[in-house]
Amino acid sequence: MKIVLDEFDHKILRLLTENSRLSYAEIGRKISLSQSATKERVQNLTDTGVIKSFTADIDYGLLGYSLKVIIHLKFKNDEFKIFIDHLKHFPEIISCKRITGEYCLIAECVLKDSAHLEHIIDRLLKFGIPSTSVQLSEIKANHFFRAQ
Amino acid sequence: MKIVLDEFDHKILRLLTENSRLSYAEIGRKISLSQSATKERVQNLTDTGVIKSFTADIDYGLLGYSLKVIIHLKFKNDEFKIFIDHLKHFPEIISCKRITGEYCLIAECVLKDSAHLEHIIDRLLKFGIPSTSVQLSEIKANHFFRAQ
DNA sequence: TGTGAAATTTAATGGCG
DNA sequence: CGCCATTAAATTTCACA
């Protein structure tokens, strides 16, 4: 199944990716479409699942969690499933994806300092083998890609 | 600098992380705060930078880009800077972070198929050495973390 | 900071091209 | 599908606690 979008839909997706709190009226003005037509399209995009969710990006550094790390995790056989069941006990892990390769999970983790990191690593070692990289800077974040 | 939030702010952050299009009135009802006080707080959270942005998450698979990969990139010396200048010519790369370790950049890339992937890898090889993992599933995505 | 009220702007719906 | 018109709801601003 492939959903084909027109120019209006693409513009809406771009605008909402850049600022998801724009009003329908505001979006409509920017793309020269009435407010009701804009609302209808946004509704369709969410109903079909093209827009998975509207979210806020938070700067955890400002809240005292200035260490952001990427943790790759390696497991024996299918033991990663056990870890996934325990993910809820790792609130510091704000995202986690399963990927191919030796390290089958990749997680983003938000931490106070290196002591906090050590504590998390100790806990992770009960499930698998972690490999940690410190995130230095964010070069591109959730950029909109215009599907052709 | 560390910003300390109270219970109201944390609840607002959680609600907006889960659905950034909630109205102030709706948020206010959920946390038992007037709509104007809620608006004031959301404003403060964005003005101080605690909320970096409001965005939409898009399902590129539904638009024909069903292959999502994580590409790690290795460079000689500081040649990664040259690549960063060319990032704008890689719209398929929707996020890119600088990290510590052998592979100093990690990018999320949205692709049509393996032919598309091959093409991207060929282009990346002009800048550095890529290592690619296919994203299998998203286990946790942009989860809210309640800073203590 | 928070509340409540008034004026302005949006959202939501239904009828029509 | 999109526009317009209408009603309900939300936003914005401000005075006051």
XYZ file of C-alpha atoms (C1' of nucleotides) in Angstrom:
330
model
C 0.000 0.000 0.000
C 1.329 3.389 -0.953
C -0.405 6.661 -0.324
C 0.123 9.341 -2.930
C 0.018 12.939 -1.759
C -0.401 16.124 -3.723
C 1.374 19.430 -3.328
C -1.026 20.647 -0.617
C -0.476 17.569 1.524
C 3.288 17.849 1.227
C 3.192 21.486 2.246
C 0.995 20.646 5.207
C 3.383 17.889 6.291
C 6.332 20.240 6.040
C 4.598 22.983 8.026
C 3.423 20.601 10.738
C 6.855 18.979 10.962
C 8.298 22.432 11.565
C 5.574 23.527 13.957
C 2.857 21.095 14.880
C 0.879 23.687 16.814
C -0.011 25.784 13.783
C -3.747 26.358 13.523
C -5.668 25.092 10.501
C -6.413 28.695 9.632
C -2.729 29.608 9.721
C -1.705 26.606 7.623
C -4.509 27.414 5.202
C -3.253 30.958 4.790
C 0.277 29.773 4.107
C -0.775 27.315 1.415
C -3.784 29.205 0.033
C -6.465 26.789 1.084
C -9.557 27.375 3.181
C -9.509 26.503 6.848
C -12.072 23.712 6.437
C -10.232 22.116 3.527
C -6.992 22.307 5.505
C -8.596 20.702 8.518
C -10.027 17.932 6.316
C -6.575 17.192 4.900
C -4.818 17.198 8.264
C -7.524 14.866 9.536
C -7.002 12.539 6.580
C -3.241 12.547 7.072
C -3.649 11.532 10.689
C -6.469 9.058 10.072
C -4.497 7.224 7.388
C -1.474 7.165 9.687
C 0.779 9.294 7.474
C 1.100 11.522 10.514
C 1.881 9.067 13.301
C 1.821 11.625 16.093
C 2.277 15.220 17.095
C 5.036 15.617 19.657
C 7.185 18.100 21.509
C 10.973 18.047 21.543
C 12.341 18.698 24.993
C 15.749 20.044 25.955
C 16.635 17.767 28.856
C 19.958 19.525 29.233
C 18.166 22.574 30.583
C 16.504 20.334 33.162
C 19.799 19.018 34.529
C 20.251 16.017 32.239
C 23.124 17.328 30.192
C 24.572 14.001 29.151
C 22.945 12.404 26.145
C 24.268 9.059 24.966
C 23.610 6.524 22.263
C 23.752 3.001 23.617
C 24.125 0.028 21.308
C 23.126 -3.274 22.841
C 24.209 -6.787 21.979
C 22.378 -9.906 23.197
C 22.615 -13.676 23.046
C 20.000 -15.286 20.803
C 16.631 -13.685 21.434
C 17.388 -12.336 24.896
C 16.755 -8.823 23.649
C 13.062 -9.595 24.104
C 13.549 -9.878 27.840
C 15.186 -6.480 27.853
C 12.346 -4.935 25.864
C 9.950 -6.123 28.554
C 12.063 -4.237 31.101
C 12.373 -1.066 29.034
C 9.676 0.601 31.092
C 12.049 0.516 34.050
C 14.512 2.639 32.097
C 12.731 5.988 31.795
C 16.036 7.634 30.869
C 15.875 5.714 27.594
C 13.672 7.968 25.510
C 13.907 5.984 22.283
C 14.842 2.472 21.282
C 14.962 0.794 17.885
C 15.675 -2.744 16.788
C 18.243 -2.868 14.018
C 20.193 -5.478 12.057
C 23.808 -6.174 12.917
C 25.810 -7.321 15.877
C 24.223 -4.752 18.138
C 20.534 -5.376 17.642
C 19.154 -2.511 19.706
C 20.057 1.151 19.615
C 18.805 3.445 22.362
C 18.890 7.159 23.121
C 19.463 7.875 26.763
C 19.248 11.059 28.805
C 21.494 11.315 31.862
C 22.582 13.667 34.640
C 26.291 12.869 34.589
C 28.825 10.067 34.219
C 27.876 8.572 37.588
C 24.349 8.251 36.317
C 25.709 6.666 33.122
C 27.716 4.141 35.131
C 24.624 3.189 37.058
C 22.611 2.680 33.880
C 25.377 0.616 32.286
C 25.525 -1.607 35.366
C 21.815 -2.216 35.087
C 21.981 -2.835 31.346
C 24.720 -5.443 31.850
C 22.114 -7.701 33.481
C 20.438 -7.995 30.070
C 23.100 -7.651 27.406
C 26.337 -5.991 26.397
C 26.138 -2.243 25.947
C 28.428 -0.040 23.900
C 28.065 3.644 24.655
C 28.792 6.778 22.631
C 28.308 10.267 23.974
C 26.151 12.490 21.804
C 28.157 15.631 21.057
C 25.784 17.643 18.909
C 22.589 17.370 16.954
C 23.263 18.288 13.357
C 19.849 17.521 11.893
C 16.757 16.678 13.941
C 13.500 15.257 12.645
C 13.926 16.946 9.305
C 11.025 16.795 6.890
C 11.580 14.594 3.870
C 9.381 15.260 0.890
C 8.507 11.859 -0.551
C 8.453 11.974 -4.359
C 22.052 26.697 34.362
C 19.323 24.365 35.460
C 15.632 25.078 35.222
C 13.484 23.597 37.948
C 9.926 22.691 37.051
C 6.957 22.024 39.257
C 4.309 19.345 38.932
C 2.179 21.420 36.542
C 5.070 21.966 34.156
C 5.958 18.292 34.130
C 2.389 17.338 33.385
C 2.248 19.879 30.581
C 5.472 18.511 29.097
C 4.142 14.967 29.244
C 0.843 15.910 27.630
C 2.491 17.925 24.860
C 5.044 15.171 24.223
C 2.156 12.777 23.738
C 0.065 15.174 21.658
C 1.454 18.559 20.827
C -1.779 19.767 19.275
C -3.732 19.732 22.516
C -5.390 23.090 23.156
C -4.503 25.103 26.226
C -8.064 24.650 27.393
C -7.786 20.867 27.082
C -4.440 20.738 28.868
C -5.832 23.012 31.563
C -8.781 20.693 32.133
C -6.503 17.665 32.448
C -4.216 19.273 35.002
C -6.781 21.431 36.797
C -5.396 24.806 35.845
C -7.072 27.697 34.143
C -6.615 28.045 30.424
C -4.757 31.335 30.733
C -2.332 29.999 33.343
C -1.752 26.963 31.134
C -1.010 29.156 28.133
C 1.401 31.238 30.222
C 3.288 28.111 31.296
C 3.508 26.624 27.817
C 4.779 29.985 26.608
C 7.414 30.031 29.339
C 8.491 26.487 28.539
C 9.001 27.386 24.888
C 10.572 30.788 25.581
C 13.143 29.297 27.950
C 13.908 26.583 25.391
C 12.753 23.663 27.541
C 10.423 22.864 24.659
C 12.729 23.042 21.649
C 10.021 22.528 19.058
C 6.636 21.068 18.269
C 6.843 18.507 15.496
C 4.950 15.838 13.633
C 6.127 12.251 13.237
C 5.602 11.002 9.721
C 5.242 7.422 8.533
C 7.416 7.489 5.427
C 6.698 3.802 4.849
C 3.138 4.687 3.893
C 4.536 7.116 1.323
C 6.638 4.494 -0.430
C 9.818 4.797 1.610
C 9.613 1.515 3.472
C 13.289 1.074 4.152
C 14.609 2.906 7.182
C 18.277 2.569 8.005
C 20.754 3.773 10.582
C 24.012 4.781 8.972
C 27.173 5.167 11.040
C 29.868 7.234 9.390
C 33.624 7.196 9.919
C 35.918 9.955 8.671
C 39.584 10.850 8.536
C 40.573 13.658 10.905
C 37.994 16.441 10.701
C 36.592 15.564 7.282
C 33.185 15.020 8.819
C 32.808 18.787 8.643
C 32.874 18.659 4.869
C 30.119 16.077 4.940
C 28.008 18.181 7.270
C 28.175 21.012 4.752
C 26.777 18.610 2.156
C 24.044 17.216 4.388
C 21.445 19.413 2.718
C 21.970 17.383 -0.461
C 20.868 14.265 1.397
C 17.188 14.933 2.093
C 16.671 11.235 2.821
C 18.758 11.733 5.961
C 16.152 13.002 8.374
C 18.398 13.161 11.429
C 22.122 13.264 12.109
C 24.057 13.426 15.356
C 27.718 13.746 16.130
C 28.876 11.137 18.642
C 32.085 9.944 20.236
C 33.733 6.775 19.017
C 35.157 5.419 15.801
C 32.035 6.305 13.888
C 31.603 9.958 14.653
C 28.261 10.562 12.925
C 25.048 8.588 13.167
C 22.245 9.273 10.729
C 18.678 8.133 10.217
C 17.825 7.623 6.589
C 14.538 6.999 4.794
C 14.691 5.001 1.556
C 12.535 3.454 -1.129
C 14.380 0.159 -1.501
C 17.824 -1.442 -1.528
C 18.662 0.138 -4.885
C 18.055 3.504 -3.310
C 20.244 2.465 -0.382
C 23.042 1.452 -2.730
C 22.856 4.825 -4.418
C 23.062 6.670 -1.126
C 25.979 4.561 0.064
C 27.852 5.306 -3.157
C 27.364 9.002 -2.579
C 28.352 8.770 1.084
C 31.581 6.980 0.157
C 32.802 10.244 -1.354
C 32.895 11.700 2.156
C 33.613 8.890 4.584
C 33.089 5.234 5.377
C 29.493 4.255 6.112
C 28.265 1.282 8.070
C 24.584 0.565 7.606
C 22.007 -1.204 9.766
C 18.424 -1.705 8.711
C 15.874 -0.470 11.216
C 13.552 -3.371 11.992
C 11.133 -1.884 14.475
C 10.630 1.098 16.687
C 10.271 -0.060 20.274
C 10.144 3.317 22.001
C 9.845 6.649 20.181
C 10.341 10.097 21.660
C 9.190 8.945 25.056
C 8.702 11.580 27.724
C 11.239 11.512 30.525
C 10.252 13.206 33.740
C 13.338 15.006 35.003
C 13.600 14.765 38.787
C 1.259 33.294 39.482
C -3.476 32.380 39.134
C -8.406 33.543 37.985
C -12.183 35.394 35.490
C -14.270 38.101 31.813
C -14.475 40.398 27.172
C -13.054 40.713 22.377
C -10.995 38.249 18.620
C -9.825 34.177 16.287
C -10.417 29.193 15.401
C -12.683 24.880 15.134
C -16.331 22.118 13.592
C -20.282 21.165 10.768
C -23.451 21.177 7.073
C -25.091 22.828 2.603
C -23.739 23.683 -1.991
C -20.814 24.010 -6.349
C -12.890 17.984 -2.872
C -13.187 22.778 -1.839
C -15.665 27.003 -0.391
C -18.751 29.580 2.402
C -21.699 30.471 6.387
C -22.988 29.436 11.021
C -22.468 28.066 15.779
C -19.585 26.461 19.414
C -15.118 26.612 21.404
C -10.546 28.311 22.132
C -7.174 32.061 22.238
C -5.636 36.387 23.684
C -5.450 40.203 26.601
C -6.173 42.576 30.736
C -7.785 43.852 35.329
C -7.522 42.152 39.776
C -6.277 39.069 43.616
